[in-house]
Amino acid sequence: MSTAVSPRERLLDAADALMPARGYEAVGVAELCKTAVVNKGSFYHFFESKQALALEMVDRSWQRTASTIFAASLDDPAQGGLEAIETYGNLLADGLERLQADCGAVVGCPFGNLAVELSTRNETIRTRVAEIFDETVISASCAIGRGIALGELSATTDVAQAATDVITHVQGLILLAKARRDPSLPRHLGPTMRRLLT
């Protein structure tokens, strides 16, 4: 890892590289420091705990995801509702395919991974991940709303439920992608939601 990047950013990068693939509890502070080329004292200068680092990593990852994948799909006002949902699935598959090529595994959704691993053991991280999923449902609601406005979807569509269905379905596809080692599965999101919503 390049030492031209600040030690703080290197620690965040190390968490980003190690935790989604191996899990929060499997990665210790010593390994994070070794990967980041940072001494342990510096770790505690920047973060009071591994949890504090993980929370910041989650926030950084969400900001990156929102400004790339979501901005180019569900939050893009130039796309119709159903088109945006299809684009969302395709972009997720693109990302999983790139990660598989880089690290040899389908690592899944970083937020979903943390929810599965820690929802019964770490209330602070569980709460933050739940907030992020709430934000994804808001983005899906925007796309559903555009679909209704454009006449793609019935005016009687329950926007909140339909948006929750989109996020629930894509998380299921990502979980199957991990189990089957098939990063292309999120590409089914658009066609499936078109059948279910129309």
mmCIF file of C-alpha atoms in Angstrom:
data_model
loop_
_atom_site.group_PDB
_atom_site.id
_atom_site.type_symbol
_atom_site.label_atom_id
_atom_site.label_comp_id
_atom_site.label_asym_id
_atom_site.label_seq_id
_atom_site.Cartn_x
_atom_site.Cartn_y
_atom_site.Cartn_z
ATOM 1 C CA MET A 1 0.000 0.000 0.000
ATOM 2 C CA SER A 2 1.425 3.375 -1.031
ATOM 3 C CA THR A 3 2.834 5.402 1.847
ATOM 4 C CA ALA A 4 2.178 8.591 -0.157
ATOM 5 C CA VAL A 5 -1.416 8.328 1.108
ATOM 6 C CA SER A 6 -1.997 9.531 4.677
ATOM 7 C CA PRO A 7 -1.877 6.870 7.428
ATOM 8 C CA ARG A 8 -5.536 7.502 8.233
ATOM 9 C CA GLU A 9 -6.606 6.898 4.630
ATOM 10 C CA ARG A 10 -4.368 3.833 4.431
ATOM 11 C CA LEU A 11 -6.139 2.356 7.447
ATOM 12 C CA LEU A 12 -9.522 3.009 5.851
ATOM 13 C CA ASP A 13 -8.283 1.481 2.600
ATOM 14 C CA ALA A 14 -7.043 -1.569 4.493
ATOM 15 C CA ALA A 15 -10.417 -2.007 6.195
ATOM 16 C CA ASP A 16 -12.138 -1.589 2.837
ATOM 17 C CA ALA A 17 -9.934 -4.279 1.299
ATOM 18 C CA LEU A 18 -10.048 -6.804 4.139
ATOM 19 C CA MET A 19 -13.399 -6.579 5.927
ATOM 20 C CA PRO A 20 -15.872 -7.032 3.031
ATOM 21 C CA ALA A 21 -14.118 -10.191 1.859
ATOM 22 C CA ARG A 22 -13.274 -11.760 5.251
ATOM 23 C CA GLY A 23 -15.663 -10.219 7.738
ATOM 24 C CA TYR A 24 -15.399 -7.657 10.519
ATOM 25 C CA GLU A 25 -14.520 -10.058 13.324
ATOM 26 C CA ALA A 26 -11.899 -11.971 11.318
ATOM 27 C CA VAL A 27 -9.781 -8.862 10.768
ATOM 28 C CA GLY A 28 -7.809 -7.549 13.736
ATOM 29 C CA VAL A 29 -6.154 -4.225 14.416
ATOM 30 C CA ALA A 30 -2.670 -5.735 13.980
ATOM 31 C CA GLU A 31 -3.517 -6.972 10.485
ATOM 32 C CA LEU A 32 -5.088 -3.646 9.542
ATOM 33 C CA CYS A 33 -1.919 -1.849 10.678
ATOM 34 C CA LYS A 34 0.338 -4.264 8.805
ATOM 35 C CA THR A 35 -1.681 -3.913 5.594
ATOM 36 C CA ALA A 36 -1.757 -0.126 5.929
ATOM 37 C CA VAL A 37 1.950 0.070 6.885
ATOM 38 C CA VAL A 38 0.994 1.958 10.049
ATOM 39 C CA ASN A 39 2.116 1.272 13.617
ATOM 40 C CA LYS A 40 -0.459 0.334 16.245
ATOM 41 C CA GLY A 41 0.001 3.585 18.145
ATOM 42 C CA SER A 42 -0.953 5.525 15.032
ATOM 43 C CA PHE A 43 -4.098 3.442 14.690
ATOM 44 C CA TYR A 44 -5.360 4.610 18.071
ATOM 45 C CA HIS A 45 -4.347 8.186 17.267
ATOM 46 C CA PHE A 46 -6.834 8.172 14.378
ATOM 47 C CA PHE A 47 -9.518 5.761 15.632
ATOM 48 C CA GLU A 48 -10.570 4.977 19.188
ATOM 49 C CA SER A 49 -11.456 1.387 18.226
ATOM 50 C CA LYS A 50 -11.865 -1.045 15.355
ATOM 51 C CA GLN A 51 -15.589 -0.288 15.489
ATOM 52 C CA ALA A 52 -14.909 3.423 14.951
ATOM 53 C CA LEU A 53 -12.765 2.589 11.924
ATOM 54 C CA ALA A 54 -15.445 0.247 10.552
ATOM 55 C CA LEU A 55 -18.158 2.881 10.925
ATOM 56 C CA GLU A 56 -16.085 5.411 9.030
ATOM 57 C CA MET A 57 -15.271 2.813 6.373
ATOM 58 C CA VAL A 58 -19.008 2.111 5.999
ATOM 59 C CA ASP A 59 -19.807 5.814 5.650
ATOM 60 C CA ARG A 60 -17.040 6.309 3.096
ATOM 61 C CA SER A 61 -18.189 3.268 1.144
ATOM 62 C CA TRP A 62 -21.778 4.504 1.163
ATOM 63 C CA GLN A 63 -20.771 7.978 -0.053
ATOM 64 C CA ARG A 64 -18.822 6.376 -2.890
ATOM 65 C CA THR A 65 -21.699 4.033 -3.772
ATOM 66 C CA ALA A 66 -24.297 6.811 -3.650
ATOM 67 C CA SER A 67 -22.252 9.137 -5.855
ATOM 68 C CA THR A 68 -21.524 6.465 -8.464
ATOM 69 C CA ILE A 69 -23.997 3.571 -8.664
ATOM 70 C CA PHE A 70 -27.057 5.331 -7.249
ATOM 71 C CA ALA A 71 -26.416 8.646 -9.012
ATOM 72 C CA ALA A 72 -26.164 6.773 -12.321
ATOM 73 C CA SER A 73 -29.288 4.671 -11.786
ATOM 74 C CA LEU A 74 -32.044 5.036 -9.191
ATOM 75 C CA ASP A 75 -31.312 8.719 -8.476
ATOM 76 C CA ASP A 76 -30.854 9.700 -12.141
ATOM 77 C CA PRO A 77 -33.841 11.870 -13.161
ATOM 78 C CA ALA A 78 -33.029 11.317 -16.846
ATOM 79 C CA GLN A 79 -33.933 7.633 -16.560
ATOM 80 C CA GLY A 80 -37.440 6.245 -16.351
ATOM 81 C CA GLY A 81 -38.280 4.207 -13.288
ATOM 82 C CA LEU A 82 -37.955 0.744 -14.796
ATOM 83 C CA GLU A 83 -34.886 1.756 -16.797
ATOM 84 C CA ALA A 84 -33.225 3.057 -13.622
ATOM 85 C CA ILE A 85 -33.925 -0.203 -11.790
ATOM 86 C CA GLU A 86 -32.409 -2.191 -14.663
ATOM 87 C CA THR A 87 -29.366 0.095 -14.760
ATOM 88 C CA TYR A 88 -28.963 -0.354 -10.990
ATOM 89 C CA GLY A 89 -28.795 -4.138 -11.315
ATOM 90 C CA ASN A 90 -26.371 -3.934 -14.229
ATOM 91 C CA LEU A 91 -24.040 -1.554 -12.387
ATOM 92 C CA LEU A 92 -24.013 -3.809 -9.336
ATOM 93 C CA ALA A 93 -23.152 -6.797 -11.549
ATOM 94 C CA ASP A 94 -20.389 -4.772 -13.223
ATOM 95 C CA GLY A 95 -18.894 -4.027 -9.812
ATOM 96 C CA LEU A 96 -19.102 -7.628 -8.612
ATOM 97 C CA GLU A 97 -17.480 -8.820 -11.832
ATOM 98 C CA ARG A 98 -14.608 -6.330 -11.443
ATOM 99 C CA LEU A 99 -14.054 -7.376 -7.841
ATOM 100 C CA GLN A 100 -14.092 -11.045 -8.782
ATOM 101 C CA ALA A 101 -11.457 -10.373 -11.436
ATOM 102 C CA ASP A 102 -9.337 -8.462 -8.889
ATOM 103 C CA CYS A 103 -9.575 -10.739 -5.855
ATOM 104 C CA GLY A 104 -10.903 -14.028 -7.196
ATOM 105 C CA ALA A 105 -14.131 -14.010 -5.178
ATOM 106 C CA VAL A 106 -17.663 -12.635 -5.309
ATOM 107 C CA VAL A 107 -17.508 -10.529 -2.155
ATOM 108 C CA GLY A 108 -21.121 -9.331 -2.195
ATOM 109 C CA CYS A 109 -22.539 -6.129 -0.739
ATOM 110 C CA PRO A 110 -20.390 -4.622 2.032
ATOM 111 C CA PHE A 111 -23.494 -3.404 3.878
ATOM 112 C CA GLY A 112 -25.336 -6.696 3.513
ATOM 113 C CA ASN A 113 -22.252 -8.599 4.657
ATOM 114 C CA LEU A 114 -22.043 -6.532 7.838
ATOM 115 C CA ALA A 115 -25.785 -6.912 8.462
ATOM 116 C CA VAL A 116 -25.530 -10.696 8.239
ATOM 117 C CA GLU A 117 -22.399 -10.895 10.396
ATOM 118 C CA LEU A 118 -23.122 -8.329 13.096
ATOM 119 C CA SER A 119 -26.868 -7.684 13.360
ATOM 120 C CA THR A 120 -27.113 -9.686 16.588
ATOM 121 C CA ARG A 121 -23.688 -8.751 18.010
ATOM 122 C CA ASN A 122 -22.998 -5.073 17.350
ATOM 123 C CA GLU A 123 -25.931 -2.708 17.717
ATOM 124 C CA THR A 124 -23.969 0.387 16.667
ATOM 125 C CA ILE A 125 -22.903 -1.045 13.317
ATOM 126 C CA ARG A 126 -26.309 -2.723 12.811
ATOM 127 C CA THR A 127 -28.041 0.627 13.278
ATOM 128 C CA ARG A 128 -25.775 2.407 10.784
ATOM 129 C CA VAL A 129 -26.230 -0.337 8.186
ATOM 130 C CA ALA A 130 -30.012 -0.191 8.669
ATOM 131 C CA GLU A 131 -29.886 3.579 8.071
ATOM 132 C CA ILE A 132 -27.987 2.997 4.832
ATOM 133 C CA PHE A 133 -30.567 0.464 3.668
ATOM 134 C CA ASP A 134 -33.280 3.035 4.476
ATOM 135 C CA GLU A 135 -31.447 5.470 2.196
ATOM 136 C CA THR A 136 -31.341 2.870 -0.590
ATOM 137 C CA VAL A 137 -35.113 2.426 -0.260
ATOM 138 C CA ILE A 138 -35.548 6.212 -0.603
ATOM 139 C CA SER A 139 -33.556 6.112 -3.843
ATOM 140 C CA ALA A 140 -35.649 3.208 -5.120
ATOM 141 C CA SER A 141 -38.783 5.204 -4.171
ATOM 142 C CA CYS A 142 -37.605 8.033 -6.433
ATOM 143 C CA ALA A 143 -37.299 5.611 -9.347
ATOM 144 C CA ILE A 144 -40.726 4.082 -8.622
ATOM 145 C CA GLY A 145 -42.208 7.584 -8.470
ATOM 146 C CA ARG A 146 -40.756 8.420 -11.880
ATOM 147 C CA GLY A 147 -42.196 5.169 -13.206
ATOM 148 C CA ILE A 148 -45.655 6.192 -11.999
ATOM 149 C CA ALA A 149 -45.306 9.718 -13.408
ATOM 150 C CA LEU A 150 -44.298 8.314 -16.805
ATOM 151 C CA GLY A 151 -47.173 5.831 -16.859
ATOM 152 C CA GLU A 152 -44.847 2.800 -16.670
ATOM 153 C CA LEU A 153 -46.393 1.786 -13.360
ATOM 154 C CA SER A 154 -49.942 1.983 -12.075
ATOM 155 C CA ALA A 155 -50.925 5.111 -10.173
ATOM 156 C CA THR A 156 -52.098 2.783 -7.381
ATOM 157 C CA THR A 157 -48.594 1.345 -6.878
ATOM 158 C CA ASP A 158 -47.568 1.371 -3.222
ATOM 159 C CA VAL A 159 -44.329 3.321 -3.649
ATOM 160 C CA ALA A 160 -42.781 2.429 -0.285
ATOM 161 C CA GLN A 161 -43.539 -1.280 -0.651
ATOM 162 C CA ALA A 162 -42.366 -1.428 -4.273
ATOM 163 C CA ALA A 163 -39.115 0.332 -3.358
ATOM 164 C CA THR A 164 -38.540 -2.080 -0.478
ATOM 165 C CA ASP A 165 -39.199 -4.969 -2.877
ATOM 166 C CA VAL A 166 -36.501 -3.657 -5.260
ATOM 167 C CA ILE A 167 -33.861 -3.466 -2.511
ATOM 168 C CA THR A 168 -34.903 -6.786 -0.967
ATOM 169 C CA HIS A 169 -34.728 -8.528 -4.334
ATOM 170 C CA VAL A 170 -31.330 -7.121 -5.241
ATOM 171 C CA GLN A 171 -29.889 -8.134 -1.860
ATOM 172 C CA GLY A 172 -31.187 -11.649 -2.466
ATOM 173 C CA LEU A 173 -29.566 -11.705 -5.894
ATOM 174 C CA ILE A 174 -26.255 -10.548 -4.413
ATOM 175 C CA LEU A 175 -26.444 -13.266 -1.746
ATOM 176 C CA LEU A 176 -27.071 -15.885 -4.451
ATOM 177 C CA ALA A 177 -24.220 -14.402 -6.476
ATOM 178 C CA LYS A 178 -21.899 -15.046 -3.520
ATOM 179 C CA ALA A 179 -23.177 -18.589 -2.970
ATOM 180 C CA ARG A 180 -23.011 -19.513 -6.654
ATOM 181 C CA ARG A 181 -19.888 -17.470 -7.419
ATOM 182 C CA ASP A 182 -21.854 -15.859 -10.246
ATOM 183 C CA PRO A 183 -21.444 -12.056 -10.201
ATOM 184 C CA SER A 184 -23.832 -11.621 -13.135
ATOM 185 C CA LEU A 185 -26.977 -12.431 -11.120
ATOM 186 C CA PRO A 186 -27.914 -8.801 -10.266
ATOM 187 C CA ARG A 187 -28.559 -8.342 -14.011
ATOM 188 C CA HIS A 188 -31.831 -10.207 -13.379
ATOM 189 C CA LEU A 189 -33.107 -7.310 -11.248
ATOM 190 C CA GLY A 190 -34.524 -5.208 -14.096
ATOM 191 C CA PRO A 191 -36.431 -7.954 -15.943
ATOM 192 C CA THR A 192 -37.717 -9.485 -12.690
ATOM 193 C CA MET A 193 -38.962 -6.197 -11.225
ATOM 194 C CA ARG A 194 -40.561 -5.313 -14.572
ATOM 195 C CA ARG A 195 -42.582 -8.537 -14.325
ATOM 196 C CA LEU A 196 -43.470 -8.009 -10.671
ATOM 197 C CA LEU A 197 -44.337 -4.327 -10.823
ATOM 198 C CA THR A 198 -46.238 -4.065 -14.102
#
